[in-house]
Coordinates of C-alpha atoms and ligand atoms in Angstrom, one line a residue:
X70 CA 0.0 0.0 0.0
X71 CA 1.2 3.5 -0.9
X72 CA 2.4 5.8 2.1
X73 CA 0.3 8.4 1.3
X74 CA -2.3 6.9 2.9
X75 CA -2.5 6.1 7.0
X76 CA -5.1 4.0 8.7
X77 CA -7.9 2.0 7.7
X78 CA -10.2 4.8 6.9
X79 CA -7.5 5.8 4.1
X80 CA -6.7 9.1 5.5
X81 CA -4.4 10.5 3.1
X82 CA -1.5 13.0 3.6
X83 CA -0.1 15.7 1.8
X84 CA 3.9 15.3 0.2
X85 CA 6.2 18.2 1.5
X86 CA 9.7 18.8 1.6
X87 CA 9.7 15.2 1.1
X88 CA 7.8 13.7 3.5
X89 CA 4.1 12.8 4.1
X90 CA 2.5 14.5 6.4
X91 CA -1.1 15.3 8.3
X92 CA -2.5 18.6 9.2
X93 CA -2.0 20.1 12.8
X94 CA -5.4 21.1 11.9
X95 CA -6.9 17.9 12.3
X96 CA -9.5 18.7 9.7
X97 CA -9.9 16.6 7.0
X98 CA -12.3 16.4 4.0
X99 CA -14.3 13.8 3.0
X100 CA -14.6 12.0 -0.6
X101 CA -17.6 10.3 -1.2
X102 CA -17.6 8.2 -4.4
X103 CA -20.1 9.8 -7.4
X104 CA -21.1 6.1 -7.6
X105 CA -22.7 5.0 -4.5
X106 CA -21.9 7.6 -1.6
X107 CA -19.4 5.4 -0.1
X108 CA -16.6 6.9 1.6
X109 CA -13.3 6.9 -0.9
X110 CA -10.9 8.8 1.4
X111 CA -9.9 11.6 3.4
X112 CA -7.4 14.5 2.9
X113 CA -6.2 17.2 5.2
X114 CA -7.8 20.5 4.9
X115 CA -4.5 22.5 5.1
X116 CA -3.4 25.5 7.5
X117 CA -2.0 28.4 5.9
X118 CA 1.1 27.9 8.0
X119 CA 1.1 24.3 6.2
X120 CA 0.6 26.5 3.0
X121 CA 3.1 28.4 3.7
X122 CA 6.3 25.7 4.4
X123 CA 5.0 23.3 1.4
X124 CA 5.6 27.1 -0.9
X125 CA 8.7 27.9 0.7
X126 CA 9.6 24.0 0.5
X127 CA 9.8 24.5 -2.8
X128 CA 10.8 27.5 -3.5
X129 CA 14.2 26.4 -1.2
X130 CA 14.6 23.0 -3.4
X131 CA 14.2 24.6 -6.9
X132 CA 17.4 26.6 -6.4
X133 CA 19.0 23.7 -6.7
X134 CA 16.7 21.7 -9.0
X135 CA 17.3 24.5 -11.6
X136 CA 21.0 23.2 -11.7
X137 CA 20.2 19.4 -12.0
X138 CA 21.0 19.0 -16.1
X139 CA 17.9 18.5 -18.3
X140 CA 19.1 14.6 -18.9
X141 CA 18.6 13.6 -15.2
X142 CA 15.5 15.3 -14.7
X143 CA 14.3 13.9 -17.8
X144 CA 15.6 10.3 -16.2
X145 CA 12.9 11.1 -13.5
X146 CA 10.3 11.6 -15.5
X147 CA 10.7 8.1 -17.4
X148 CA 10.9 6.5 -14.4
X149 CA 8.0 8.2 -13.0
X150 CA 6.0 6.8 -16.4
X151 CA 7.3 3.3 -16.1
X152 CA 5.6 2.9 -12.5
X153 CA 2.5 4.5 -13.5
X154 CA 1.9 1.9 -15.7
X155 CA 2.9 -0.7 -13.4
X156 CA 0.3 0.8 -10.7
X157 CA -2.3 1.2 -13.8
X158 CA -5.0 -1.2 -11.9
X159 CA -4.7 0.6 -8.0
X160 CA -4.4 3.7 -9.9
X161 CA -8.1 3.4 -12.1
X162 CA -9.1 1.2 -9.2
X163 CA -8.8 4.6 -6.9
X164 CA -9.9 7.0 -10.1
X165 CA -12.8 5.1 -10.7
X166 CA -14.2 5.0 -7.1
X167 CA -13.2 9.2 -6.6
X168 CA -14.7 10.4 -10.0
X169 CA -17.3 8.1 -11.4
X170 CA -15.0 7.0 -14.5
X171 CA -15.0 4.0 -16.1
X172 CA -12.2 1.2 -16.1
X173 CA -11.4 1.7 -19.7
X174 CA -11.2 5.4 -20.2
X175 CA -9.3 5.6 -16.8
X176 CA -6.7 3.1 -17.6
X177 CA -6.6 4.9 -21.2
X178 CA -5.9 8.0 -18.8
X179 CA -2.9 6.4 -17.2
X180 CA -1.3 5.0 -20.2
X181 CA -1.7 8.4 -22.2
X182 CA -0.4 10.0 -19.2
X183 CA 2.7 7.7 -19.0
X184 CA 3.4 8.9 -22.3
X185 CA 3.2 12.4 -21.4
X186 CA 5.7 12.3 -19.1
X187 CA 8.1 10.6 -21.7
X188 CA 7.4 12.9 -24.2
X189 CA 7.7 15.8 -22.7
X190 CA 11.0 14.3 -21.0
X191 CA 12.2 13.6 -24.7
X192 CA 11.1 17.1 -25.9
X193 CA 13.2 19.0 -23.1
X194 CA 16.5 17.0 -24.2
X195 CA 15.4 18.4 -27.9
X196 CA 14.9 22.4 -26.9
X197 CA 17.7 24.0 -28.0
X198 CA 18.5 27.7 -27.5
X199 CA 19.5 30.1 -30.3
X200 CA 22.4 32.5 -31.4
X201 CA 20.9 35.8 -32.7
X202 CA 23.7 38.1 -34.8
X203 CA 23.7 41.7 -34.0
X204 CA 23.9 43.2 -37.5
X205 CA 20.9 42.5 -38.9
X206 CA 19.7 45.2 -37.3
X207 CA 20.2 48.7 -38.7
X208 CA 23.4 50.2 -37.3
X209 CA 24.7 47.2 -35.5
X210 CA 28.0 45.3 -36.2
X211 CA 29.1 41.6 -36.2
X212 CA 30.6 42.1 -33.1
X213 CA 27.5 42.1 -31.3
X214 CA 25.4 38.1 -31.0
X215 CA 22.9 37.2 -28.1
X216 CA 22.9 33.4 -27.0
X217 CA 19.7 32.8 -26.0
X218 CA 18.9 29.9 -23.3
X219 CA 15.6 29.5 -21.3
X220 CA 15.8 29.6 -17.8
X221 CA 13.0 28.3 -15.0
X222 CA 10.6 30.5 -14.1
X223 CA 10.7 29.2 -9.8
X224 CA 7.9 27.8 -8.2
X225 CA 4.6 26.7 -10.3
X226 CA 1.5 26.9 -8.5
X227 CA -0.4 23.8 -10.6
X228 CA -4.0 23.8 -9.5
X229 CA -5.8 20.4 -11.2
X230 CA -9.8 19.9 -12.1
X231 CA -11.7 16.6 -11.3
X232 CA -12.0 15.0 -14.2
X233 CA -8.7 14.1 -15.2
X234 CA -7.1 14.1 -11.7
X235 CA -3.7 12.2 -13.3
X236 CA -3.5 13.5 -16.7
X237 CA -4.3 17.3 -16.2
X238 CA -2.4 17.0 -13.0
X239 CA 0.7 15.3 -14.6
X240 CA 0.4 17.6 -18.0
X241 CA 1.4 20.6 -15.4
X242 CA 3.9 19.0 -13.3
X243 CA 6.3 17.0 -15.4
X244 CA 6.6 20.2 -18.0
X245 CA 7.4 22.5 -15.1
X246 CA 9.8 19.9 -13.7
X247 CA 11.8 19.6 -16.4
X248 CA 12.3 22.7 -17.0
X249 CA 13.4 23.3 -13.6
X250 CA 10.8 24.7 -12.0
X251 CA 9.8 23.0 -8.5
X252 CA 5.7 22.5 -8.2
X253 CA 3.2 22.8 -5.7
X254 CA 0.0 21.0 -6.6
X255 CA -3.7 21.8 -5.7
X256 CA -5.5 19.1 -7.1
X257 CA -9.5 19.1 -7.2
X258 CA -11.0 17.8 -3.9
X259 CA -12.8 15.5 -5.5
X260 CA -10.0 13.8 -6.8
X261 CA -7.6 14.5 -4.7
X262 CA -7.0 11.5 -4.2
X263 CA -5.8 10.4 -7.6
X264 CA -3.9 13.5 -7.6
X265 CA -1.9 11.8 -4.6
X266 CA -1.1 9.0 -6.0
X267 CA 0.5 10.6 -9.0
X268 CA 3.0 12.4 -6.7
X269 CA 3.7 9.1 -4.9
X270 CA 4.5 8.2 -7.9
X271 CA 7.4 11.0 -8.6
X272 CA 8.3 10.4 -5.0
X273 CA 9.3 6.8 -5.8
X274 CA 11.0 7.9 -9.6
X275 CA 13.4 9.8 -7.2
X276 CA 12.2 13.6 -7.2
X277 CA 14.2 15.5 -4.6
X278 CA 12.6 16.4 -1.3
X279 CA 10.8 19.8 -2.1
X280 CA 11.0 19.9 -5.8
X281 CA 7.2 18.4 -5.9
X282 CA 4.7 19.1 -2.5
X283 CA 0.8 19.3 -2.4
X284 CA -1.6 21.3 -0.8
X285 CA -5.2 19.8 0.1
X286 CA -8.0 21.4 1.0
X287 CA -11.1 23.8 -0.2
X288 CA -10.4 26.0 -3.4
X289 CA -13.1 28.0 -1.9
X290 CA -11.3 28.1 1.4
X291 CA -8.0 27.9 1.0
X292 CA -7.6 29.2 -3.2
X293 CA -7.4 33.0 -2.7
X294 CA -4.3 32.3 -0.2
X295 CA -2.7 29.8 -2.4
X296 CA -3.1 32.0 -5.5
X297 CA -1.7 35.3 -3.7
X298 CA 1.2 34.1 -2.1
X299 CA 4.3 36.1 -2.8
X300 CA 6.4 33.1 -3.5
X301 CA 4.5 31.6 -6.2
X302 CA 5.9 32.4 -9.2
X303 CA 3.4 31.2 -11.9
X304 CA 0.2 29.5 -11.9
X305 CA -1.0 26.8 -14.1
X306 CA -4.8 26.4 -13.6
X307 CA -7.6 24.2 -15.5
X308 CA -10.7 24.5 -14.1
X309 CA -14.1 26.7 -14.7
X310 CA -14.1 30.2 -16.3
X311 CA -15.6 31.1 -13.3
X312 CA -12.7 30.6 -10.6
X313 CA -10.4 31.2 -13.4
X314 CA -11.5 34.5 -13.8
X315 CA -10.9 34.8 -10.2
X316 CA -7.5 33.8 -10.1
X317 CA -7.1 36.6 -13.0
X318 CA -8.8 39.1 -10.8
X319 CA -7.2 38.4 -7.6
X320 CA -3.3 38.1 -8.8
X321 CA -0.9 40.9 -10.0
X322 CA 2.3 40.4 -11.7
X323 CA 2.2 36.4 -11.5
X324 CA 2.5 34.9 -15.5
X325 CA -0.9 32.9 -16.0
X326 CA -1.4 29.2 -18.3
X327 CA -5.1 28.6 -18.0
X328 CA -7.6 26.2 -19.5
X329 CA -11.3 27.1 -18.9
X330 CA -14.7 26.0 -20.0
X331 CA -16.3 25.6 -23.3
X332 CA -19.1 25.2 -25.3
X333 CA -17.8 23.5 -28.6
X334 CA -20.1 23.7 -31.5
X335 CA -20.0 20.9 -34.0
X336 CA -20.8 22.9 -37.3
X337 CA -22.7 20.1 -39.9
X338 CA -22.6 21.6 -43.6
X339 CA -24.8 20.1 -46.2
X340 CA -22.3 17.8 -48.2
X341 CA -21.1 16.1 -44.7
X342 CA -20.9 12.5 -44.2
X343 CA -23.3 12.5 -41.8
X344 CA -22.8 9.3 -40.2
X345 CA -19.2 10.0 -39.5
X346 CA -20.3 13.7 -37.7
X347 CA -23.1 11.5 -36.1
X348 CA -20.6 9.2 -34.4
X349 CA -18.1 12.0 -33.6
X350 CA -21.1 14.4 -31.9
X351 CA -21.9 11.2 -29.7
X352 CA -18.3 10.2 -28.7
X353 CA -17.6 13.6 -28.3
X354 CA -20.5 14.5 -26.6
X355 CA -21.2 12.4 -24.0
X356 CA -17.9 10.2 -23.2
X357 CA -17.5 10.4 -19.4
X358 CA -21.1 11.8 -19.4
X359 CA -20.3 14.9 -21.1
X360 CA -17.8 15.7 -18.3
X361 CA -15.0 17.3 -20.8
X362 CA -14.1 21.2 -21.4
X363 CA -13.8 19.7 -25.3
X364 CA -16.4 17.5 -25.3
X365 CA -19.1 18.5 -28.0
X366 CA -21.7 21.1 -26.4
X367 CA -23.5 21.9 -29.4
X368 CA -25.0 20.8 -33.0
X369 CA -25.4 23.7 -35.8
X370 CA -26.7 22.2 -38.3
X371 CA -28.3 22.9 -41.7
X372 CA -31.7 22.7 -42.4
X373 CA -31.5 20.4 -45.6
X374 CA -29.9 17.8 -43.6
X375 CA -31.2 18.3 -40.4
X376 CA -33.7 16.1 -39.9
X377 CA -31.3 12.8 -41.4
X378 CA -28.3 14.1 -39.0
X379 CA -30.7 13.9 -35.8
X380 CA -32.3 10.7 -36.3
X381 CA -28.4 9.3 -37.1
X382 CA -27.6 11.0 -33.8
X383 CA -30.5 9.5 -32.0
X384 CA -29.8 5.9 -33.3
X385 CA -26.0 6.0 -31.6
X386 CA -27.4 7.7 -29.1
X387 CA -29.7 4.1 -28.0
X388 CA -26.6 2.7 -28.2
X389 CA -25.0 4.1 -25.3
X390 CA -24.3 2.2 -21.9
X391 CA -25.2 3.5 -18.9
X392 CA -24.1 2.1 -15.4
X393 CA -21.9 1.6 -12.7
X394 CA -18.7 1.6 -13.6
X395 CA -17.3 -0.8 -10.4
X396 CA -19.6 -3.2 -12.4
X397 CA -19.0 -2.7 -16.2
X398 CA -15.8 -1.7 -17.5
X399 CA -17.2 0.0 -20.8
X400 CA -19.6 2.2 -19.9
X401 CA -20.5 5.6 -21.4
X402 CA -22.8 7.2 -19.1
X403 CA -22.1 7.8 -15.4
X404 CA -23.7 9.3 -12.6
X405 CA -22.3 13.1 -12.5
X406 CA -19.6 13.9 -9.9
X407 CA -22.1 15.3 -7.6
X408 CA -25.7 16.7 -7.0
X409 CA -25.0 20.2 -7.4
X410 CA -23.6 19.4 -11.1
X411 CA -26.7 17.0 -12.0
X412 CA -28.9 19.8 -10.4
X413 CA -27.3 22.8 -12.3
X414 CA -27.4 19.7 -15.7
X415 CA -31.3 19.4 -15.2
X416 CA -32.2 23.0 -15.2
X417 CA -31.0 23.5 -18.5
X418 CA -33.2 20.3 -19.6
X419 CA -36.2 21.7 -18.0
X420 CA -35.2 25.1 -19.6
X421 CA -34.9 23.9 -22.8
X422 CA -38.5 22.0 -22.0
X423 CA -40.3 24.3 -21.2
X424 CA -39.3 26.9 -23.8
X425 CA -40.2 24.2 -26.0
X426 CA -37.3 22.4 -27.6
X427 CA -38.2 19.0 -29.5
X428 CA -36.9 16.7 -26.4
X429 CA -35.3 13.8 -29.0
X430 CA -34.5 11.3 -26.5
X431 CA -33.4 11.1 -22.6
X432 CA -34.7 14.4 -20.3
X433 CA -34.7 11.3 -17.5
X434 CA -32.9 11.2 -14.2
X435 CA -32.2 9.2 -11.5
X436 CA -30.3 10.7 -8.4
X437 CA -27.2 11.9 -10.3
X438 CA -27.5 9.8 -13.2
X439 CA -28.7 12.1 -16.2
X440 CA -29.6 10.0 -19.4
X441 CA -28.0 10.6 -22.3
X442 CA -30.4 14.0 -24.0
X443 CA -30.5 15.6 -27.4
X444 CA -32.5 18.3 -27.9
X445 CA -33.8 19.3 -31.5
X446 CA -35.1 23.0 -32.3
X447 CA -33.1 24.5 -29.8
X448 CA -33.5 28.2 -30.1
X449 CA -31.1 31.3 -29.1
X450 CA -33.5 32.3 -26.4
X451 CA -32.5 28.5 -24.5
X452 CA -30.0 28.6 -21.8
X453 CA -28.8 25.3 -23.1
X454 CA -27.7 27.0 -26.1
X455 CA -24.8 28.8 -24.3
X456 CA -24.3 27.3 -21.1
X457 CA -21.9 24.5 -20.4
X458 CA -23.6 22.1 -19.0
X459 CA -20.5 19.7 -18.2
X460 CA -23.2 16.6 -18.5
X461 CA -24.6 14.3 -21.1
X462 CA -27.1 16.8 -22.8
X463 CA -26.7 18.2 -26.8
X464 CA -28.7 20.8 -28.2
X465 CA -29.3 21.1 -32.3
X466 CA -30.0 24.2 -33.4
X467 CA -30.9 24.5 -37.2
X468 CA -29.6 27.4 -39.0
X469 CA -30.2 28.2 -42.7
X470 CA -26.5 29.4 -43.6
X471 CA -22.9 28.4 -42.9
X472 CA -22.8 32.1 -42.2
X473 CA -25.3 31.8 -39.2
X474 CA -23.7 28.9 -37.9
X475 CA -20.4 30.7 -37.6
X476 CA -22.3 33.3 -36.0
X477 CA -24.0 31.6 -33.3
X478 CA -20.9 29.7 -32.4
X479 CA -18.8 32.9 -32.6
X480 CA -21.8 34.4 -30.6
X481 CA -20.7 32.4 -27.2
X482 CA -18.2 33.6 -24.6
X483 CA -16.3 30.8 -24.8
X484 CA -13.6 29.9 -27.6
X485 CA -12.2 26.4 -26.8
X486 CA -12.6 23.9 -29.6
X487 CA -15.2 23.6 -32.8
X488 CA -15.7 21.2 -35.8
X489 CA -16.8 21.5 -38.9
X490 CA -18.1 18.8 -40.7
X491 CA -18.0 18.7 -44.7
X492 CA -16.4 16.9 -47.8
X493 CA -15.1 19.8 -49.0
X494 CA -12.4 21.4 -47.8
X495 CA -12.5 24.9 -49.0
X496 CA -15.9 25.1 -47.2
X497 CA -13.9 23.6 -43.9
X498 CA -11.4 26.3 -44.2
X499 CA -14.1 28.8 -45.1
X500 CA -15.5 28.0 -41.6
X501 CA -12.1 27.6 -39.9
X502 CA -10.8 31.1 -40.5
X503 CA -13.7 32.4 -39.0
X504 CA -14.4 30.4 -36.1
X505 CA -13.0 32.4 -32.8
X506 CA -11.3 29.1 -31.1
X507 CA -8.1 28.2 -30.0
X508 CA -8.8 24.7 -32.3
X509 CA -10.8 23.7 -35.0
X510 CA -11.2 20.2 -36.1
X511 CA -12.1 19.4 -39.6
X512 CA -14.1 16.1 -39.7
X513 CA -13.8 14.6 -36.2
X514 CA -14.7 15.6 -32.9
X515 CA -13.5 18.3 -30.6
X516 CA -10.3 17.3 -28.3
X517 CA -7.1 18.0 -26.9
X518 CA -4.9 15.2 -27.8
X519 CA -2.5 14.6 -29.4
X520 CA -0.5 16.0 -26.8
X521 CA 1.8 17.1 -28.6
X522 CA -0.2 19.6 -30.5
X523 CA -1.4 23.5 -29.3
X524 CA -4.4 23.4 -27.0
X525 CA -5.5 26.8 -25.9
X526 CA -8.8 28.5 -25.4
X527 CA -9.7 31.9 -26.6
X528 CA -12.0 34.6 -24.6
X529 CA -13.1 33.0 -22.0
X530 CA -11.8 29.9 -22.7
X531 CA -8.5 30.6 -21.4
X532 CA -4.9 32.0 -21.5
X533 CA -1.7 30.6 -23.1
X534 CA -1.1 27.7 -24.5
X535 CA -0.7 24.1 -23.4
X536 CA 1.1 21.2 -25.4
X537 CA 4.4 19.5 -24.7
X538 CA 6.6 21.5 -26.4
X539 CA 3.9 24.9 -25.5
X540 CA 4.2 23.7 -21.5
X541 CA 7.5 24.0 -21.4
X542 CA 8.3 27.5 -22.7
X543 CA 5.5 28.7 -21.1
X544 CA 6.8 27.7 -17.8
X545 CA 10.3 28.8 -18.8
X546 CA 11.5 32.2 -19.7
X547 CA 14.2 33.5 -22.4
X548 CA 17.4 34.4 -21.0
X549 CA 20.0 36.6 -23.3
X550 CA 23.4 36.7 -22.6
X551 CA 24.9 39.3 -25.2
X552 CA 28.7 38.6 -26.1
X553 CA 30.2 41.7 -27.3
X554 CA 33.8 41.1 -28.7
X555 CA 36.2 43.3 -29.2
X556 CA 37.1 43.7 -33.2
Ligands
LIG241 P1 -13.5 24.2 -10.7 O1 -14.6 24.1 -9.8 O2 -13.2 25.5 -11.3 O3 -12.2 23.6 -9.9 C1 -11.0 23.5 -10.5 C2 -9.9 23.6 -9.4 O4 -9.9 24.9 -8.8 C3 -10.1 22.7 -8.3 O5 -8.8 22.2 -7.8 C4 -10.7 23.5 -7.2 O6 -10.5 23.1 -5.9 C5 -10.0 24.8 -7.4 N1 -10.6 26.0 -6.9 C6 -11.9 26.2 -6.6 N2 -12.0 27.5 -6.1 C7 -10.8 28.1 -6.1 C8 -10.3 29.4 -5.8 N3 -11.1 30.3 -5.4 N4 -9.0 29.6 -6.0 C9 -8.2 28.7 -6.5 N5 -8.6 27.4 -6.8 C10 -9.9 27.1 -6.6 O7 -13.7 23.2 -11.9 P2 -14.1 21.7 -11.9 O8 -15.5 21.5 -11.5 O9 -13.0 20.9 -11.2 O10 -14.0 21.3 -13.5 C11 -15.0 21.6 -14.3 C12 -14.8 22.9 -15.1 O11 -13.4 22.9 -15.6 C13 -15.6 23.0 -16.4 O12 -16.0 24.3 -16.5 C14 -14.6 22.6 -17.5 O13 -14.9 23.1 -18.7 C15 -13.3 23.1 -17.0 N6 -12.2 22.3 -17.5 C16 -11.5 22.9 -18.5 C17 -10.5 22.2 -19.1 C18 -9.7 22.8 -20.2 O14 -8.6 22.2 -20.5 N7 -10.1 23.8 -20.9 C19 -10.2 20.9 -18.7 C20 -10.9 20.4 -17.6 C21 -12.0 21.1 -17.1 P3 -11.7 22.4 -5.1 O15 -12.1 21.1 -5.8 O16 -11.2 22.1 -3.7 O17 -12.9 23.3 -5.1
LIG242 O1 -11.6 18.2 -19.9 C1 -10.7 18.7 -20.5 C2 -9.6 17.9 -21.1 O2 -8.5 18.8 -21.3 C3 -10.1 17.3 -22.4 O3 -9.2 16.4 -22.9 O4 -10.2 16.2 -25.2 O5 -8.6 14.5 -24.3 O6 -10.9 14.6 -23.3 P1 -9.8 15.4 -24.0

């Protein structure tokens, strides 16, 4: 059994400077599982003195992490992948309990976050600086050439959301290490848990004491604190556009990488293969119940091939599993991460109802399980047509133009991902250029991966950029050193 956890009522500790340790406050928070209420674990809720030594923890330890070379801390980071995949089953074992995820999509977590970690370990041995000549500027000499190297920006506040608690806590942390930084994590509370484990992890690849440390406890309680502290030198944050907007608010001076919400249209022109956008808008839109910032949030689709795309979309739709994912290990639709969410999920439904959307299939519940729903006929005056429901409901709306589509979808505050959906590509690019979002897939569904590639929302979908390569320069900083010789 890992150390993090003490006792049989798996009260887990937090990792600082090191070592794991409990609170002095002798608070700690409960995690009930999504699935049936059980108790999953407990975690300290921190004091700000704990805040304060797991920040100056690593803000001590990343002086000299900064000077470890690249090669060895890269060595970490492989090692950290190979025993994530040996813990793969405790590891979805834990994930499926805390966050309501099936077996399959939380091992495909682990092994994708595995190689993460080696890829962006391989990508940091690959960034080379540059040598920039002096005289092609007007005036200046040959005598003049900066070397440009990237240094580490110090300590990386990474603050995690619940429904990838390894891979979008891991996709923070093992960019910023390599690059030097040291990391203090604030997973999600519910999946905290998880989050844990992943350090343990790192702990047992050989990460220096205080180079990687956690804080538990309440965002709400404890986030304002963690997010102001002078010693945090950047923060890394995926979560809501709400808190995230917070953070923005709240913080002065301190470089910000952050993924929000979305509301990702999938745009259906009429020369589409319509069975291919059919089985993209389900996979996309209700995988993990619809609990994905890229997951498909929308349908705008033309009249002439409305009626075809829906009843396409209604026949996968049937098709869907629902259930208890301690049970069944394939299973699409899950009860929601918690009451609030399924509550906040079923207002838009009865919103949509009652202003009288064409209710397709689903509009049932049962506690936090929300059946899989399509709307048809949804109208700009819906709730459901901009909100993010973060649950297993799609509205179509039917527009008459690819012009109105791009509209409406541009028409959102959010900017995250979209798809277009046509055989011909000049229409996709038509649509692309116009589309304000960080991404735009042409014939497949909104998502992140590959890794390797940009992801980055747009107004309120976020700020920076993520992506191997994109992590690691944004959590690293030019530094020039100008060499002047003497001619
Ligand atoms: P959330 O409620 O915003 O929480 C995200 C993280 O922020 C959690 O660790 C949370 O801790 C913490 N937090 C809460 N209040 C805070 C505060 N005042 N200061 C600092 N941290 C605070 O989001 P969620 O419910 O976990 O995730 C769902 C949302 O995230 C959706 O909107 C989704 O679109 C978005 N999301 C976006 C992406 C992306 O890449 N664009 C990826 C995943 C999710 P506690 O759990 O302790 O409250
Ligand atoms: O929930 C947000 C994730 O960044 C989405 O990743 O497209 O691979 O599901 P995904």
């Amino acid at each position: 059994m890992f150390s993090c956890i003490k006792g049989k009522e798996r009260t887990f500790r937090n990792f600082i400077n090191g070592q794991w340790v409990s609170s002095v406050s002798e608070k700690f928070l409960e995690i009930f599982s999504p699935i049936d209420s059980t108790l999953v674990g407990k975690v300290p809720a921190m004091t700000k003195e704990e805040v304060d030594f797991a920040i100056k923890s690593a803000s001590d330890a990343q002086k000299s992490w900064k000077n470890v070379p690249v090669n060895e801390r890269a060595e970490i980071l492989y090692k950290a992948a190979d025993i994530l995949v040996e813990r793969i089953e405790e590891l979805s074992d834990i994930m499926i309990r805390e966050i309501a995820k099936d077996r399959k999509s939380a091992e495909s977590e682990i092994l994708r976050t595995a190689d993460y970690i080696r890829f962006t370990a391989d990508t940091a041995k690959n960034i080379s600086g540059e040598s920039i000549p002096g005289d092609s500027f007007p005036g200046f000499k040959r005598n003049k050439i900066s070397v440009v190297t990237r240094e580490p920006l110090g300590v990386v506040l990474a603050i995690s959301p619940f429904n990838y608690p390894i891979n979008l806590s891991a996709s923070k942390i093992a960019p910023a290490l390599v690059a030097g930084n040291s990391v203090v994590l604030k997973p999600a509370t519910q999946g905290s848990l998880s989050a844990l484990y992943l350090v343990k992890v790192f702990e047992q690849a050989g990460i220096p004491a205080g180079v990687l440390n956690t804080i538990t406890g309440r965002g709400g309680e404890i986030g304002d604190y963690i997010v102001t502290h002078p010693q945090i030198d950047f923060i890394n944050f995926t979560g809501s556009t709400e808190v995230g907007t917070r953070i923005s608010r709240i913080t002065s001076m301190v470089p910000l990488l952050m993924e929000l919400g979305g509301k990702d249209a999938a745009i259906v022109l009429e020369d589409a293969d319509l069975d291919l956008a059919a089985s993209n808008i389900v996979a996309g839109g209700y995988s993990y119940s619809g609990q994905r910032c890229t997951a498909v949030k929308r349908i705008l689709v033309m009249d002439k091939v409305a009626d075809k795309l829906v009843e396409k979309v209604k026949e996968k739709i049937e098709k869907l599993i629902l259930g208890n994912p301690l049970l069944e290990k394939d299973v699409n639709i899950v009860p929601l991460i918690d009451t609030k969410s399924a509550d906040y999920v079923w207002e838009l439904i009865e919103d949509a109802r009652e202003k009288g959307a064409h209710l397709v299939i689903g509009g049932k519940r049962d506690g936090n399980m929300i059946y899989p729903t399509l709307f048809d006929n949804v109208t700009t005056d819906m709730r459901l047509a901009w909100e993010e429901p973060f649950g297993p409901v799609l509205p179509i709306i039917r527009v008459s133009s690819k012009d109105e589509a791009i509209e409406i979808a541009n028409k959102s505050e959010y900017g995250l991902q979209a798809a277009v959906f046509t055989e011909n590509i000049n229409e996709a690019f038509y649509v692309a250029d116009r589309l304000e979002v960080g991404t735009v897939q042409v014939n497949n569904k909104t998502e992140r991966g590959p890794d390797h590639f940009p992801f980055l929302g747009v107004k309120a979908s976020g700020i920076g950029t993520q992506g191997i390569r994109y992590s690691i320069e944004s959590m690293s900083r030019p530094k020039a050193t100008v060499i002047n010789l003497v001619r």
